[in-house]
Coordinates of C-alpha atoms and ligand atoms in Angstrom, one line a residue:
X1 CA 4.6 -8.4 5.1
X2 CA 2.2 -9.0 8.0
X3 CA 3.9 -10.9 10.8
X4 CA 1.2 -13.6 10.8
X5 CA 2.0 -14.5 7.2
X6 CA 5.8 -14.5 7.5
X7 CA 7.9 -17.6 7.1
X8 CA 8.3 -18.1 10.8
X9 CA 4.5 -17.6 11.5
X10 CA 3.5 -19.8 14.4
X11 CA 7.0 -20.2 15.8
X12 CA 8.3 -18.9 19.1
X13 CA 11.9 -17.7 19.4
X14 CA 14.1 -16.7 22.4
X15 CA 17.0 -14.4 21.7
X16 CA 19.3 -13.9 24.7
X17 CA 20.7 -10.4 24.8
X18 CA 17.9 -9.5 22.4
X19 CA 17.5 -6.1 23.9
X20 CA 20.5 -4.4 22.3
X21 CA 23.1 -4.7 19.5
X22 CA 23.3 -7.8 17.4
X23 CA 20.6 -9.6 19.5
X24 CA 18.2 -6.7 19.0
X25 CA 18.8 -7.0 15.2
X26 CA 18.1 -10.7 15.4
X27 CA 15.0 -10.2 17.6
X28 CA 13.6 -7.6 15.2
X29 CA 14.3 -9.7 12.1
X30 CA 12.7 -12.9 13.6
X31 CA 9.7 -10.8 14.6
X32 CA 9.3 -9.4 11.1
X33 CA 9.5 -13.0 9.8
X34 CA 6.5 -13.8 12.0
X35 CA 7.9 -15.5 15.0
X36 CA 6.8 -14.5 18.5
X37 CA 10.0 -13.3 20.1
X38 CA 11.1 -13.5 23.7
X39 CA 13.5 -10.6 24.1
X40 CA 16.0 -11.4 26.9
X41 CA 18.0 -8.8 28.8
X42 CA 20.3 -8.7 31.8
X43 CA 19.8 -5.4 33.5
X44 CA 18.6 -2.9 30.9
X45 CA 14.8 -3.5 30.9
X46 CA 14.2 -0.2 29.1
X47 CA 16.2 -1.4 26.1
X48 CA 14.3 -4.7 26.1
X49 CA 10.9 -2.9 26.2
X50 CA 12.0 -0.6 23.3
X51 CA 12.9 -3.7 21.2
X52 CA 9.5 -5.3 22.1
X53 CA 7.8 -2.0 21.0
X54 CA 9.7 -2.0 17.7
X55 CA 8.6 -5.5 16.9
X56 CA 5.0 -4.8 17.9
X57 CA 4.9 -1.6 15.9
X58 CA 5.9 -3.6 12.8
X59 CA 2.9 -5.9 13.4
X60 CA 4.8 -8.7 15.3
X61 CA 4.5 -10.2 18.7
X62 CA 7.1 -10.1 21.5
X63 CA 7.7 -10.0 25.2
X64 CA 10.7 -9.2 27.5
X65 CA 12.4 -11.7 29.8
X66 CA 15.0 -10.5 32.3
X67 CA 17.7 -12.7 33.8
X68 CA 21.2 -12.0 34.7
X69 CA 23.5 -14.6 33.1
X70 CA 26.8 -15.8 34.6
X71 CA 25.4 -16.3 38.1
X72 CA 24.2 -19.5 39.8
X73 CA 20.7 -20.5 38.7
X74 CA 20.7 -18.2 35.7
X75 CA 19.2 -20.7 33.3
X76 CA 16.4 -21.7 35.7
X77 CA 15.5 -18.1 36.3
X78 CA 15.4 -17.3 32.6
X79 CA 13.2 -20.3 31.7
X80 CA 10.8 -19.8 34.6
X81 CA 10.2 -16.2 33.4
X82 CA 9.9 -17.4 29.8
X83 CA 7.4 -20.1 30.8
X84 CA 5.1 -17.4 32.2
X85 CA 4.6 -16.1 28.7
X86 CA 4.9 -19.0 26.3
X87 CA 4.6 -22.8 26.0
X88 CA 7.6 -24.3 24.3
X89 CA 9.8 -22.8 21.6
X90 CA 11.1 -23.4 18.2
X91 CA 14.2 -21.1 17.9
X92 CA 16.8 -20.5 20.6
X93 CA 19.5 -17.9 19.8
X94 CA 22.3 -17.8 22.4
X95 CA 23.6 -14.3 21.7
X96 CA 24.1 -12.6 25.1
X97 CA 27.8 -12.2 25.9
X98 CA 30.5 -10.1 27.3
X99 CA 32.2 -8.7 24.2
X100 CA 35.7 -8.0 25.3
X101 CA 38.4 -9.0 27.7
X102 CA 41.7 -7.6 29.1
X103 CA 45.1 -8.6 27.8
X104 CA 46.7 -12.0 28.7
X105 CA 49.1 -10.5 31.3
X106 CA 46.4 -8.5 33.1
X107 CA 43.6 -11.2 33.2
X108 CA 42.9 -12.5 36.7
X109 CA 41.0 -15.6 37.7
X110 CA 37.8 -13.6 38.5
X111 CA 37.7 -12.1 35.0
X112 CA 38.5 -15.4 33.3
X113 CA 35.7 -17.2 35.3
X114 CA 33.2 -14.4 34.6
X115 CA 33.8 -14.5 30.8
X116 CA 33.4 -18.2 30.7
X117 CA 30.3 -18.1 32.9
X118 CA 28.5 -15.7 30.7
X119 CA 29.8 -16.6 27.2
X120 CA 30.1 -20.4 27.5
X121 CA 28.5 -21.8 30.6
X122 CA 25.2 -19.9 30.4
X123 CA 24.5 -21.0 26.8
X124 CA 25.3 -24.5 27.8
X125 CA 22.8 -24.7 30.6
X126 CA 20.2 -22.4 28.9
X127 CA 20.2 -24.9 26.0
X128 CA 20.2 -28.0 28.3
X129 CA 17.0 -26.7 30.1
X130 CA 15.7 -25.3 26.8
X131 CA 16.0 -28.7 25.0
X132 CA 13.0 -30.0 26.8
X133 CA 11.0 -27.0 25.6
X134 CA 12.4 -26.9 22.0
X135 CA 10.0 -28.6 19.7
X136 CA 11.3 -31.2 17.2
X137 CA 12.5 -29.5 14.0
X138 CA 13.7 -26.6 16.0
X139 CA 16.8 -24.4 15.8
X140 CA 19.7 -23.5 18.0
X141 CA 22.0 -20.7 16.9
X142 CA 25.0 -19.7 19.0
X143 CA 26.6 -16.3 18.3
X144 CA 30.3 -16.9 18.1
X145 CA 33.0 -14.7 16.7
X146 CA 35.5 -14.6 13.9
X147 CA 38.1 -14.5 16.6
X148 CA 37.5 -18.2 17.4
X149 CA 39.1 -19.0 14.1
X150 CA 41.8 -16.4 13.6
X151 CA 44.2 -14.9 16.2
X152 CA 43.5 -11.4 14.8
X153 CA 43.1 -9.7 18.2
X154 CA 45.3 -11.6 20.7
X155 CA 44.8 -8.7 23.1
X156 CA 41.3 -10.1 23.8
X157 CA 42.3 -13.8 23.7
X158 CA 40.2 -14.8 26.7
X159 CA 37.1 -13.6 25.0
X160 CA 38.1 -15.5 21.9
X161 CA 38.6 -18.7 24.0
X162 CA 35.1 -18.5 25.3
X163 CA 33.8 -18.5 21.7
X164 CA 36.1 -21.5 20.9
X165 CA 34.3 -23.4 23.7
X166 CA 30.9 -22.3 22.2
X167 CA 31.9 -23.7 18.8
X168 CA 32.9 -27.1 20.2
X169 CA 29.5 -27.1 22.0
X170 CA 27.8 -26.3 18.6
X171 CA 29.5 -29.2 16.8
X172 CA 28.7 -31.8 19.5
X173 CA 25.2 -30.6 20.3
X174 CA 24.3 -31.0 16.6
X175 CA 24.8 -34.7 17.0
X176 CA 22.8 -34.8 20.3
X177 CA 19.8 -32.9 19.0
X178 CA 20.0 -34.0 15.3
X179 CA 17.8 -37.1 15.8
X180 CA 15.0 -34.7 16.7
X181 CA 15.5 -32.7 13.5
X182 CA 16.9 -29.8 15.5
X183 CA 19.8 -28.0 13.8
X184 CA 22.6 -26.3 15.8
X185 CA 25.0 -23.8 14.3
X186 CA 27.5 -21.1 15.3
X187 CA 27.3 -17.7 13.5
X188 CA 30.5 -15.8 13.7
X189 CA 30.4 -12.0 13.3
X190 CA 33.4 -9.8 12.6
X191 CA 33.5 -6.2 13.8
X192 CA 29.9 -5.0 14.2
X193 CA 28.8 -1.4 15.2
X194 CA 27.3 -2.1 18.6
X195 CA 27.6 -0.5 22.0
X196 CA 30.4 -2.8 23.1
X197 CA 32.7 -1.3 20.4
X198 CA 31.4 2.3 20.9
X199 CA 34.4 3.6 22.9
X200 CA 37.0 2.8 20.3
X201 CA 34.9 2.7 17.1
X202 CA 32.2 5.5 17.2
X203 CA 32.6 9.2 16.9
X204 CA 34.9 11.6 15.0
X205 CA 37.8 10.9 17.4
X206 CA 37.8 7.3 16.3
X207 CA 37.6 7.8 12.6
X208 CA 41.0 6.1 12.0
X209 CA 39.8 3.0 13.9
X210 CA 36.5 2.9 12.0
X211 CA 38.3 3.1 8.7
X212 CA 40.8 0.4 9.5
X213 CA 38.0 -1.8 10.8
X214 CA 36.1 -1.2 7.5
X215 CA 39.2 -2.2 5.5
X216 CA 39.4 -5.5 7.4
X217 CA 36.3 -6.6 5.6
X218 CA 36.6 -7.6 1.9
X219 CA 33.4 -5.6 1.5
X220 CA 35.0 -2.4 2.8
X221 CA 32.7 -1.5 5.6
X222 CA 32.0 -2.1 9.3
X223 CA 29.2 -4.6 9.9
X224 CA 25.7 -3.8 11.1
X225 CA 23.6 -5.9 13.4
X226 CA 21.2 -6.6 10.5
X227 CA 24.1 -8.2 8.6
X228 CA 24.3 -10.9 11.2
X229 CA 20.5 -11.0 11.9
X230 CA 19.8 -11.9 8.3
X231 CA 22.2 -14.9 8.4
X232 CA 20.5 -16.1 11.7
X233 CA 17.1 -15.7 10.0
X234 CA 18.1 -17.9 7.2
X235 CA 19.3 -20.6 9.6
X236 CA 16.1 -20.3 11.6
X237 CA 13.9 -20.7 8.5
X238 CA 13.0 -23.9 6.7
X239 CA 15.6 -23.0 4.1
X240 CA 18.3 -23.7 6.7
X241 CA 17.1 -27.2 7.5
X242 CA 20.0 -29.1 6.0
X243 CA 22.8 -27.1 7.7
X244 CA 23.9 -28.2 11.2
X245 CA 27.0 -28.4 13.3
X246 CA 28.6 -25.6 11.3
X247 CA 30.5 -22.5 11.9
X248 CA 29.1 -19.8 9.6
X249 CA 31.4 -16.9 8.8
X250 CA 29.4 -13.6 9.1
X251 CA 32.5 -11.4 9.1
X252 CA 32.0 -9.8 5.7
X253 CA 35.2 -11.5 4.5
X254 CA 37.4 -10.2 7.4
X255 CA 39.4 -13.4 8.1
X256 CA 42.9 -13.9 6.6
Ligands
NAP1 P1 26.1 -5.6 23.3 O1 25.6 -4.5 22.3 O2 27.0 -5.3 24.4 O3 24.7 -6.3 23.8 C1 24.9 -7.3 24.7 C2 23.5 -8.0 25.0 O4 23.7 -9.1 25.9 C3 22.6 -7.0 25.8 O5 21.3 -7.4 25.5 C4 22.9 -7.4 27.3 O6 21.7 -7.1 28.1 C5 23.1 -8.9 27.2 N1 24.0 -9.3 28.2 C6 25.4 -9.1 28.3 N2 25.9 -9.6 29.4 C7 24.8 -10.2 30.1 C8 24.7 -10.9 31.3 N3 25.8 -11.1 32.1 N4 23.5 -11.3 31.7 C9 22.4 -11.1 30.9 N5 22.5 -10.4 29.7 C10 23.7 -10.0 29.3 O7 26.8 -6.8 22.5 P2 26.8 -7.2 20.9 O8 28.0 -6.5 20.3 O9 25.5 -7.0 20.4 O10 27.2 -8.7 21.0 C11 26.2 -9.7 21.0 C12 27.0 -11.1 20.8 O11 27.7 -11.0 19.6 C13 28.0 -11.4 21.9 O12 27.9 -12.8 22.2 C14 29.3 -11.0 21.3 O13 30.4 -11.7 21.8 C15 29.1 -11.4 19.8 N6 29.9 -10.7 18.9 C16 29.9 -9.3 18.8 C17 30.8 -8.7 17.9 C18 30.8 -7.2 17.7 O14 31.7 -6.6 17.0 N7 29.8 -6.4 18.3 C19 31.6 -9.4 17.1 C20 31.6 -10.8 17.2 C21 30.8 -11.4 18.1 P3 21.8 -5.9 29.2 O15 22.1 -4.7 28.4 O16 20.5 -5.9 29.8 O17 22.9 -6.3 30.1

């Protein structure tokens, strides 16, 4: 389908962390659906440019926006760079995040603060400044985790806690933005094959971990970025207009 005739034709989307992993899957899918996509990245500009190239090669429209998150002024920096390319937006996907943490006994204050700064504080202020740019009838999707509902990996509890904060943000923000017809939802992936899991999940030496991860899902496989992206695309579309304030399980049936 030509991008200009897709169901998101005429819409503009920003996907934080759209350069790699799940965010890349989301950016590519929204681009195929016809949205003009701002592909955000932190430090890996090459990956962001590759994602832009893939979207454009498929007939879509995209541009890269760099801004380190979790530092003072991060949201202002992101939006001022976004504003140089686009006027307003329709779909904001808060996806960028630090995907793991150290065990409870080893976590120091610096790590705790960094995790919350990137995974919870940055989406909060990106959305606060984004709300004035979001057009009525828009969409906010926060990428959470199955771990905010189930204590399946207590060894990374600090990470899970940041996603719990994001979910509370989702529920409350849906009431704040609802009068403008803007929906706000959390999408919660299970184990997805992305770089953040590469060291323990990919390669022959990790075959046992891969197989046990696959067995966690009722569907018997490890998730792909596209599995999550397709859920986000549904919420971003007009078909998702009556769903807001929700936590959407995208774990492939991995939760107990
Ligand atoms: P990933 O492959 O590590 O990609 C992370 C993306 O976020 C990259 O685009 C990265 O950009 C950006 N990013 C990370 N930290 C940043 C920072 N401080 N400032 C700016 N950008 C930053 O991660 P992923 O696995 O796709 O995860 C994406 C989201 O899904 C995260 O919120 C994660 O918690 C959530 N999630 C993942 C899984 C999973 O199994 N993979 C499961 C549940 C939830 P740069 O490369 O430029 O830094």
